[in-house]
Amino acid sequence: MIEVSKKTQNRINQLTGFMRNPEVKVISFDIFDTLLCRPVVKPTDLFDLVEEIAREKLEKPFLEFSTLRKAAEKQAREICREDEVTLNEIYSELAKIAQFPEDALQELKDLELTVERDLLQPRQIGTKLFEVARSTGKKVVITSDMYLPRDFIVEQLERCGFAGFDKLYLSSDLRITKHSGRLYRHLLADLECEARQVVHFGDNKHTDILKAEENGLSAYHLPKAIDVFLDHKGNRAVWYKHLRELELGARLLLGLSINSVFDINIFDNEKRDSLFAGNANVLGYYGVGLMVFGLTKWIMQQAEADGFKEIHFLARDGKLPMQAFDKLKRLSGSDIQANYLMASRSLCYPLQMNEPEDVSLNPQRLYVHPQTSIRTLLETRLGLSIDAGIKAQLAQKGYKKLDHPPESIEKFFVDCQCFSHTSLRSFENEKQTILDYYDVQISDTKTTVLFDIGYRARVQKLLSGHWKKPVHAYYLMSFSDMHPTYFSKAVTRNYLFPPQARGWITPDYYTAILELLISDVESGSVLGVSRNTDGEFNFEFEDNHINSQGRNLVRTMQDACLKFFDEYVQLFEKYDKYINILPRTSMKALEHFMTAPSRLDAELFKNVSFSNGIIGDTFTFIRPDLGPSYWQPGVEALSRGKETYPAQSSSTSPRPITYQRIRSALARRLRRLLVR
C-alpha cells in the first residue's frame, strides 16, 4: 500500500552493500522492533490488554494485572544475580506480591504468552533486510535481550517468516545481555570470528548501536516505527503530550496504524514536516481509519444498547461507514442488518412542499446559492414547467431574464407565491412515490435506526412529520436547530458531541471535507425516484459533481481505510470487544489536519471540487491560483512557500473544537450565572 520512497530504497541498497562486503562474515539482527513488532505505542500496552481479558476470565473486575506485572518484573531484576531475568522468575515475584493461587498464576502467564503470540507481526523493513541477509549466503544470527523463553521466541520468528537463521543468542537463555556487552562478546567467541567481521542491525541506540560498537562490531540503526511516527512534526503536535494517557483501544489502533504506514520509509526525512507525509494512503489508513473505526464501533454498540435490529445508512455519506460496519460485524457476531438507503436533499425536497407558505419559506428551509438562475429555481425548487403564462406573470413582477439570478432570493420566492398551488400539485405524485419507497425499506420504525452525517436531520424530520411517528437516527454531528417537537420522542444521538450551533462546528470541522472522505463518489446524488408496473423503484441520478481528481483521491483514501479494517479484523479478531476509542480521540488527527495542515498534506486537496445540484453551490477546496477557496487553512499552508508545520493553530486557523473547549465554555457560563 505504501510505496518505498527513493531515499529509503537507496538506503536499503546501501545496507545491502554493507552486508555483501567480503569482509563481513556474520550478519546479526535484534528481534523486537527490528524483526518483530507489536501494534502498541509502548510494550506494556500488552499488559493492559491482558488485564482486561483476565478481569473477565478470572472474574476479578478490580484486578490490577498491569501494575502488578510491571512491579514484579522490576523486583525480579533487582534481586537477579544474572544480567537477565526469565519469565518464570518474573511470575515467581508476581506470586509473592499478589499472592495468587498457582492455577491463577499459570493462567495469567499462559494468557500473556497467548496475547504476545497473537499480536506479534513481522516488521516490514526488518523482513526486507533479513531476506537480503539470507540471500548473501553468510551466517545470519539473531541477538536479543528478552525475558521470554527460547522455544517461544523461535516459534514466533519462524511463524513470521524468519526461519533459517544460523544461531539465536537470547539473553533469557544465556543470562547475559547486549546491554552489558557480554552477549556480543559471547557471540564473537562462539562463532570464532573477529568483531570487524560482524554487522548488527537493531532499533535501540544504546544496546544495539553503542554497545555493539564498543565491542568492535559494525552497527546500523533501524529506528522504531513509533519514533518515525513521532518524528513527523504533525504527529508530535497531535499526540506526543497525551500519548501515554490515551485509552487502551486508541493505543492499540495507533500501534496498528504506525506499523502499517510509518514503518517502511524510516530513512525518508524529507516529509517529516507533515501529518500524513502528503500521502493519500496514509491519510486514509490512519486519519480516516481511526475516525471511521470509532464511528462504526459506536453505531454498533449504540444500536445493540437501543435494541435496534436494522440500520439504514443514508446515501451518499453512509457508504464507507456501512462497508466498515459490515467488516466489524463479523467479529461481534451481531445480527443487526445494514442497508444502504437512497437519500439526498433533491430526493427528499418534495416532502417539504406541503403548504402554500412553503413556497415563500423555501430559502429558509434549504440554502439557495445567490448565483442560481431564475429558470433553475423554477424547475428545481418549484417543480414548474415554464410556459408562456408563467413567463408573463414573472415579467409583470419584473423577472424577464430567466437565465439570470434574481436580485433578491427571498423576494423572488415571495413573488412566486402565486404559483404555490401549481407547484404543490407538481410534487404530489413524486412525493407519494418517495414515501412508498421509504415505507417499503423502513417496515418497522420501532426497530430501525437511520445513520447520516447529520447537520439538520432533514430526512428524519420529514419522515417523522409525514408518518406522524418517531423515526430514530444516529449522526456524526448535528446542528442545534434540528429538534422540532414532532419527533422529540425519537432516539436521536450524535457521535461527536451534542447538537451545536452551526458556528461551533463548521469553522473547525470543515464539514465538506468530512463528507467527501466518507461519501460514495462513484455516482452523483439521487435526483428522484419512479416506480414501474412491477413495483420496482428506479432512481435518477445527477451528473457526478466531484471532479476526477477528487474521485481518485477519495477512492485511494477509502481503499486504504478499508485495508485498515481488514488488518484490524485479522490481528484483533479475538480481542475486538476490548478495543474502543473515544470520539474525541478518533478525530484528533483529522481535526488537526483540517485546521492546521502542512503544505505537503494540503497539496492533496488542491483543485479538488464538488457541487450540490439543488443548492447550486460549488466547492473548490483549494483553487489552483490559491484564490478564495472553501478550505482556507489549506490555502494558507500552500501560500507559506516553504514546507513548515504550525506548532499551534493561529488566529487565521481556528482552533479545533474539542470536548475540553465545550466543557470550559459551559463552566465559564455557569460561573457567570452563579455570580449573578
PDB file of C-alpha atoms in Angstrom, residues 58 60 63-64 68-69 72 75 90-106 108:
ATOM      1  CA  LEU A  58     -10.840 -14.824  36.271  1.00  0.00           C
ATOM      2  CA  LYS A  60     -11.853 -10.315  39.106  1.00  0.00           C
ATOM      3  CA  LEU A  63      -7.601  -6.897  39.095  1.00  0.00           C
ATOM      4  CA  GLU A  64      -4.646  -4.523  38.502  1.00  0.00           C
ATOM      5  CA  LEU A  68       1.399  -5.860  39.406  1.00  0.00           C
ATOM      6  CA  ARG A  69       3.161  -7.330  36.364  1.00  0.00           C
ATOM      7  CA  ALA A  72       7.039  -7.994  39.599  1.00  0.00           C
ATOM      8  CA  GLN A  75      11.560  -6.609  41.638  1.00  0.00           C
ATOM      9  CA  ILE A  90       9.003 -12.616  36.992  1.00  0.00           C
ATOM     10  CA  TYR A  91       5.919 -14.693  37.757  1.00  0.00           C
ATOM     11  CA  SER A  92       7.544 -16.038  40.916  1.00  0.00           C
ATOM     12  CA  GLU A  93       7.792 -12.451  42.123  1.00  0.00           C
ATOM     13  CA  LEU A  94       4.220 -11.812  40.968  1.00  0.00           C
ATOM     14  CA  ALA A  95       3.090 -14.705  43.177  1.00  0.00           C
ATOM     15  CA  LYS A  96       4.794 -13.081  46.171  1.00  0.00           C
ATOM     16  CA  ILE A  97       3.345  -9.621  45.516  1.00  0.00           C
ATOM     17  CA  ALA A  98      -0.217 -10.623  44.675  1.00  0.00           C
ATOM     18  CA  GLN A  99      -0.434 -13.995  46.443  1.00  0.00           C
ATOM     19  CA  PHE A 100      -2.232 -15.565  43.506  1.00  0.00           C
ATOM     20  CA  PRO A 101      -3.049 -19.297  43.704  1.00  0.00           C
ATOM     21  CA  GLU A 102      -0.865 -21.460  41.476  1.00  0.00           C
ATOM     22  CA  ASP A 103      -3.590 -22.193  38.914  1.00  0.00           C
ATOM     23  CA  ALA A 104      -4.462 -18.483  38.511  1.00  0.00           C
ATOM     24  CA  LEU A 105      -0.773 -17.599  38.166  1.00  0.00           C
ATOM     25  CA  GLN A 106      -0.310 -20.187  35.439  1.00  0.00           C
ATOM     26  CA  LEU A 108      -2.100 -15.397  33.693  1.00  0.00           C
TER      27      LEU A 108
END
